[in-house]
């Protein structure tokens, strides 16, 4: 066998071994969500709602947090159909520390514990630099960083 063929074969074998090891490690990190209390911020739409759907399908007990109670109610109605045994909604603006504290307190009062926190809430402001204000940047940091 030519040296170049041996090298190619070795690279393929090594790549396959790495791929298999990666898959094995991922399977070991999997968290079972059935009956776990999962708190998700930004849960009424986008990525947060997608995460909530996945958790609901695994029968997690969900706590949904976002600013709009109407959007949370709609999300909860959809998620109940996917199998979540219990859903608590807590309207929360994560940029407000008191509201965050209330989210945690209500969760513990209702479920007695928190098993998983998915801190997903975030906002984005888009526009020309001349139209943006310092307050715009403060709001983004308050939600995306401190929230």
Coordinates of N, CA and C in Angstrom, one line a residue:
X1 N 0.9 -1.2 0.0 CA 0.0 0.0 0.0 C 0.9 1.2 0.0
X2 N 0.5 2.2 -0.8 CA 1.3 3.5 -0.9 C 1.2 4.2 0.5
X3 N 2.3 5.0 0.7 CA 2.3 5.8 1.9 C 1.2 6.8 2.0
X4 N 0.9 7.4 0.9 CA -0.2 8.4 0.9 C -1.6 7.7 1.2
X5 N -1.8 6.5 0.8 CA -3.0 5.8 1.1 C -3.1 5.4 2.6
X6 N -1.9 5.0 3.1 CA -1.8 4.7 4.5 C -2.1 5.9 5.4
X7 N -1.6 7.1 5.0 CA -1.9 8.3 5.7 C -3.4 8.6 5.7
X8 N -4.0 8.6 4.5 CA -5.4 8.9 4.3 C -6.2 7.9 5.1
X9 N -5.9 6.6 5.1 CA -6.6 5.6 5.9 C -6.5 5.9 7.4
X10 N -5.3 6.3 7.8 CA -5.1 6.6 9.2 C -5.9 7.8 9.6
X11 N -5.9 8.8 8.8 CA -6.7 10.0 9.1 C -8.2 9.7 9.2
X12 N -8.7 8.9 8.3 CA -10.1 8.5 8.3 C -10.4 7.7 9.6
X13 N -9.6 6.8 9.9 CA -9.8 6.0 11.1 C -9.7 6.9 12.4
X14 N -8.8 7.8 12.4 CA -8.7 8.7 13.6 C -9.9 9.6 13.7
X15 N -10.3 10.1 12.5 CA -11.5 11.0 12.5 C -12.7 10.3 13.0
X16 N -12.9 9.0 12.5 CA -14.0 8.2 13.0 C -14.0 8.0 14.5
X17 N -12.8 7.7 15.0 CA -12.7 7.5 16.4 C -13.0 8.7 17.2
X18 N -12.5 9.9 16.7 CA -12.9 11.2 17.4 C -14.4 11.4 17.3
X19 N -15.0 11.2 16.2 CA -16.4 11.4 16.1 C -17.2 10.5 17.0
X20 N -16.8 9.2 17.1 CA -17.4 8.3 18.1 C -17.3 8.7 19.5
X21 N -16.1 9.2 19.9 CA -15.8 9.6 21.2 C -16.6 10.9 21.6
X22 N -16.7 11.8 20.6 CA -17.6 13.0 20.8 C -19.0 12.6 21.0
X23 N -19.6 11.7 20.2 CA -20.9 11.3 20.4 C -21.1 10.6 21.8
X24 N -20.2 9.8 22.2 CA -20.3 9.1 23.5 C -20.3 10.1 24.6
X25 N -19.4 11.1 24.5 CA -19.3 12.2 25.6 C -20.6 13.0 25.6
X26 N -21.2 13.3 24.5 CA -22.5 14.0 24.4 C -23.6 13.2 25.1
X27 N -23.6 11.9 24.8 CA -24.7 11.1 25.4 C -24.5 11.0 27.0
X28 N -23.3 11.2 27.5 CA -23.0 11.1 28.9 C -23.4 12.4 29.6
X29 N -23.5 13.5 28.8 CA -23.8 14.8 29.4 C -25.3 15.1 29.4
X30 N -26.1 14.3 28.8 CA -27.5 14.5 28.6 C -28.2 14.5 30.0
X31 N -29.0 15.6 30.2 CA -29.7 15.7 31.4 C -31.2 15.3 31.2
X32 N -31.6 14.4 32.0 CA -33.0 13.9 31.9 C -33.9 15.0 32.5
X33 N -34.9 15.5 31.8 CA -35.7 16.5 32.3 C -37.1 16.1 32.9
X34 N -37.4 14.8 32.7 CA -38.7 14.3 33.2 C -38.9 14.6 34.7
X35 N -39.9 15.3 35.0 CA -40.3 15.7 36.4 C -39.3 16.6 37.1
X36 N -38.4 17.2 36.3 CA -37.5 18.2 36.9 C -38.2 19.6 36.7
X37 N -37.9 20.5 37.6 CA -38.4 21.8 37.6 C -37.4 22.7 36.8
X38 N -37.9 23.1 35.6 CA -37.0 23.9 34.7 C -37.6 25.3 34.6
X39 N -36.8 26.3 34.9 CA -37.1 27.7 34.8 C -36.5 28.2 33.6
X40 N -37.3 28.9 32.7 CA -36.8 29.4 31.4 C -37.2 30.8 31.3
X41 N -36.2 31.7 31.2 CA -36.5 33.1 31.0 C -36.5 33.4 29.5
X42 N -37.3 34.4 29.1 CA -37.5 34.6 27.7 C -38.2 33.5 27.0
X43 N -39.2 32.9 27.7 CA -39.8 31.6 27.3 C -41.0 31.8 26.4
X44 N -41.4 33.0 26.2 CA -42.7 33.2 25.4 C -42.5 33.2 23.9
X45 N -41.3 33.3 23.4 CA -41.1 33.3 22.0 C -39.6 32.9 21.6
X46 N -39.3 32.7 20.4 CA -38.0 32.5 19.9 C -37.3 31.2 20.5
X47 N -36.0 31.4 20.8 CA -35.2 30.3 21.3 C -35.7 29.8 22.6
X48 N -36.2 30.7 23.5 CA -36.7 30.3 24.8 C -37.9 29.4 24.7
X49 N -38.8 29.7 23.7 CA -40.0 28.9 23.5 C -39.6 27.5 22.9
X50 N -38.6 27.5 22.1 CA -38.1 26.3 21.5 C -37.5 25.4 22.6
X51 N -36.8 25.9 23.5 CA -36.2 25.2 24.6 C -37.4 24.6 25.5
X52 N -38.4 25.5 25.7 CA -39.5 25.1 26.5 C -40.3 23.9 25.9
X53 N -40.4 23.9 24.5 CA -41.1 22.8 23.8 C -40.3 21.5 24.0
X54 N -39.0 21.6 23.9 CA -38.1 20.4 24.1 C -38.3 19.9 25.5
X55 N -38.3 20.8 26.5 CA -38.5 20.3 27.9 C -39.9 19.8 28.2
X56 N -40.9 20.4 27.5 CA -42.3 19.9 27.7 C -42.4 18.5 27.1
X57 N -41.8 18.2 26.0 CA -41.8 16.9 25.4 C -41.2 15.9 26.3
X58 N -40.2 16.3 27.1 CA -39.6 15.4 28.0 C -40.3 15.3 29.4
X59 N -41.5 16.0 29.5 CA -42.3 16.0 30.6 C -41.7 16.7 31.8
X60 N -41.0 17.8 31.6 CA -40.5 18.6 32.6 C -41.6 19.5 33.2
X61 N -41.5 19.8 34.5 CA -42.4 20.8 35.1 C -41.7 22.2 34.8
X62 N -42.5 23.0 34.1 CA -41.9 24.2 33.6 C -42.3 25.5 34.4
X63 N -41.4 26.4 34.5 CA -41.7 27.8 34.9 C -41.3 28.7 33.8
X64 N -42.3 29.4 33.2 CA -42.0 30.2 32.1 C -42.0 31.7 32.5
X65 N -40.9 32.4 32.1 CA -40.8 33.8 32.5 C -40.5 34.6 31.3
X66 N -41.3 35.7 31.2 CA -41.1 36.7 30.1 C -41.9 37.9 30.6
X67 N -41.7 39.0 29.8 CA -42.4 40.2 30.2 C -43.9 40.2 30.0
X68 N -44.4 39.6 29.0 CA -45.8 39.7 28.6 C -46.6 38.5 29.1
X69 N -47.5 38.7 30.0 CA -48.4 37.7 30.6 C -49.2 37.0 29.5
X70 N -49.7 37.8 28.5 CA -50.5 37.3 27.5 C -49.7 36.3 26.6
X71 N -48.5 36.7 26.3 CA -47.6 35.8 25.5 C -47.3 34.5 26.3
X72 N -47.1 34.7 27.6 CA -46.8 33.5 28.4 C -48.0 32.5 28.5
X73 N -49.2 33.1 28.6 CA -50.4 32.3 28.6 C -50.5 31.5 27.3
X74 N -50.3 32.1 26.2 CA -50.4 31.5 24.9 C -49.3 30.4 24.8
X75 N -48.1 30.7 25.2 CA -47.0 29.7 25.2 C -47.4 28.5 26.1
X76 N -47.9 28.7 27.3 CA -48.3 27.7 28.2 C -49.3 26.8 27.6
X77 N -50.3 27.4 27.0 CA -51.4 26.6 26.4 C -50.8 25.6 25.3
X78 N -49.9 26.1 24.5 CA -49.3 25.3 23.5 C -48.4 24.2 24.1
X79 N -47.7 24.5 25.2 CA -46.8 23.5 25.8 C -47.6 22.4 26.5
X80 N -48.7 22.7 27.1 CA -49.5 21.7 27.8 C -49.9 20.6 26.8
X81 N -50.1 20.9 25.6 CA -50.4 19.9 24.6 C -49.2 18.9 24.3
X82 N -48.0 19.4 24.6 CA -46.8 18.6 24.3 C -46.4 17.6 25.4
X83 N -47.1 17.7 26.6 CA -46.9 16.7 27.6 C -46.3 17.2 29.0
X84 N -46.1 18.5 29.1 CA -45.6 19.0 30.4 C -46.7 18.8 31.4
X85 N -46.3 18.1 32.5 CA -47.4 17.9 33.5 C -47.8 19.1 34.3
X86 N -47.0 20.1 34.4 CA -47.3 21.3 35.2 C -46.5 22.5 34.7
X87 N -47.2 23.6 34.5 CA -46.6 24.8 34.0 C -47.0 26.0 34.9
X88 N -46.0 26.7 35.4 CA -46.2 27.9 36.2 C -45.7 29.1 35.3
X89 N -46.5 30.1 35.1 CA -46.1 31.3 34.4 C -45.9 32.4 35.4
X90 N -44.7 33.1 35.2 CA -44.4 34.3 36.1 C -43.9 35.4 35.2
X91 N -44.8 36.4 35.0 CA -44.3 37.5 34.2 C -43.2 38.2 34.9
X92 N -42.1 38.3 34.2 CA -40.8 38.8 34.8 C -40.0 39.6 33.8
X93 N -39.6 40.8 34.2 CA -38.6 41.6 33.4 C -37.3 41.3 34.1
X94 N -36.4 40.6 33.4 CA -35.2 40.2 34.1 C -34.2 41.3 34.3
X95 N -34.5 42.5 33.8 CA -33.6 43.7 34.1 C -34.0 44.3 35.5
X96 N -35.1 43.8 36.1 CA -35.5 44.3 37.4 C -35.2 43.2 38.5
X97 N -34.3 43.5 39.3 CA -33.8 42.5 40.3 C -34.9 42.0 41.2
X98 N -35.9 42.9 41.6 CA -37.0 42.5 42.5 C -37.9 41.5 41.7
X99 N -38.1 41.7 40.4 CA -38.9 40.7 39.7 C -38.2 39.4 39.6
X100 N -36.9 39.4 39.4 CA -36.1 38.2 39.4 C -36.2 37.4 40.7
X101 N -36.1 38.2 41.8 CA -36.2 37.6 43.1 C -37.6 36.9 43.3
X102 N -38.7 37.6 42.8 CA -40.0 37.1 42.9 C -40.2 35.9 42.0
X103 N -39.6 35.8 40.9 CA -39.6 34.6 40.0 C -39.1 33.4 40.8
X104 N -37.9 33.6 41.4 CA -37.3 32.5 42.2 C -38.2 32.1 43.4
X105 N -38.7 33.1 44.1 CA -39.5 32.8 45.3 C -40.8 32.1 44.9
X106 N -41.5 32.5 43.8 CA -42.7 31.9 43.4 C -42.5 30.5 43.0
X107 N -41.3 30.3 42.3 CA -41.0 28.9 41.8 C -40.8 28.0 43.0
X108 N -40.0 28.4 44.0 CA -39.8 27.6 45.1 C -41.0 27.4 46.0
X109 N -41.9 28.4 46.1 CA -43.1 28.2 46.8 C -44.0 27.2 46.1
X110 N -44.1 27.2 44.8 CA -44.9 26.3 44.0 C -44.4 24.9 43.9
X111 N -43.1 24.8 43.5 CA -42.5 23.5 43.3 C -41.6 23.0 44.4
X112 N -41.2 23.9 45.3 CA -40.3 23.5 46.3 C -38.8 23.4 46.0
X113 N -38.5 23.6 44.7 CA -37.1 23.5 44.2 C -37.0 24.0 42.8
X114 N -35.7 24.2 42.4 CA -35.4 24.5 41.0 C -34.3 23.5 40.6
X115 N -34.5 22.8 39.6 CA -33.5 21.8 39.1 C -32.6 22.4 38.0
X116 N -33.2 23.1 37.1 CA -32.5 23.7 35.9 C -33.0 25.1 35.7
X117 N -32.0 26.0 35.5 CA -32.3 27.4 35.1 C -31.7 27.6 33.7
X118 N -32.6 28.1 32.8 CA -32.1 28.4 31.5 C -32.3 29.9 31.3
X119 N -31.3 30.6 31.5 CA -31.3 32.1 31.5 C -31.2 32.6 30.0
X120 N -32.3 32.6 29.3 CA -32.3 32.9 27.9 C -32.8 34.2 27.5
X121 N -33.4 35.0 28.4 CA -34.0 36.3 28.0 C -32.9 37.2 27.4
X122 N -33.3 37.9 26.4 CA -32.4 38.9 25.7 C -33.1 39.8 24.8
X123 N -32.5 40.9 24.5 CA -33.1 41.9 23.6 C -32.0 42.3 22.6
X124 N -32.5 42.8 21.5 CA -31.5 43.4 20.5 C -32.1 44.7 20.0
X125 N -31.3 45.7 19.9 CA -31.8 47.0 19.4 C -30.9 47.2 18.1
X126 N -31.6 47.6 17.0 CA -30.8 47.7 15.8 C -31.2 49.1 15.2
X127 N -30.2 49.8 14.8 CA -30.4 51.1 14.2 C -29.1 51.8 13.9
X128 N -29.1 52.9 13.2 CA -27.9 53.7 13.0 C -27.4 54.2 14.3
X129 N -26.1 54.3 14.4 CA -25.4 54.8 15.6 C -26.0 56.1 16.1
X130 N -26.3 57.0 15.1 CA -26.8 58.4 15.5 C -28.2 58.3 16.1
X131 N -28.9 57.2 15.9 CA -30.3 57.1 16.4 C -30.3 56.4 17.8
X132 N -29.2 55.8 18.2 CA -29.1 55.0 19.4 C -28.7 56.0 20.6
X133 N -29.2 55.7 21.7 CA -28.9 56.5 22.9 C -28.1 55.7 23.9
X134 N -27.5 56.4 24.9 CA -26.9 55.7 25.9 C -27.9 54.8 26.7
X135 N -29.1 55.3 26.8 CA -30.1 54.5 27.5 C -30.4 53.3 26.8
X136 N -30.4 53.3 25.4 CA -30.6 52.1 24.7 C -29.6 51.0 25.0
X137 N -28.3 51.4 25.1 CA -27.3 50.5 25.5 C -27.4 50.0 26.9
X138 N -27.8 50.9 27.8 CA -28.0 50.5 29.2 C -29.1 49.4 29.3
X139 N -30.2 49.6 28.5 CA -31.3 48.6 28.6 C -30.8 47.3 28.1
X140 N -30.1 47.2 27.0 CA -29.6 46.0 26.4 C -28.7 45.3 27.4
X141 N -27.8 46.1 28.1 CA -26.9 45.5 29.1 C -27.7 45.0 30.3
X142 N -28.7 45.7 30.7 CA -29.5 45.4 31.9 C -30.2 44.0 31.6
X143 N -30.6 43.8 30.4 CA -31.3 42.5 30.1 C -30.3 41.4 29.8
X144 N -29.5 41.7 28.8 CA -28.6 40.6 28.3 C -27.4 40.2 29.2
X145 N -26.9 41.2 29.9 CA -25.8 40.9 30.8 C -26.2 40.7 32.2
X146 N -26.9 41.7 32.8 CA -27.3 41.6 34.3 C -28.5 40.7 34.5
X147 N -29.4 40.6 33.5 CA -30.6 39.8 33.6 C -30.3 38.3 33.7

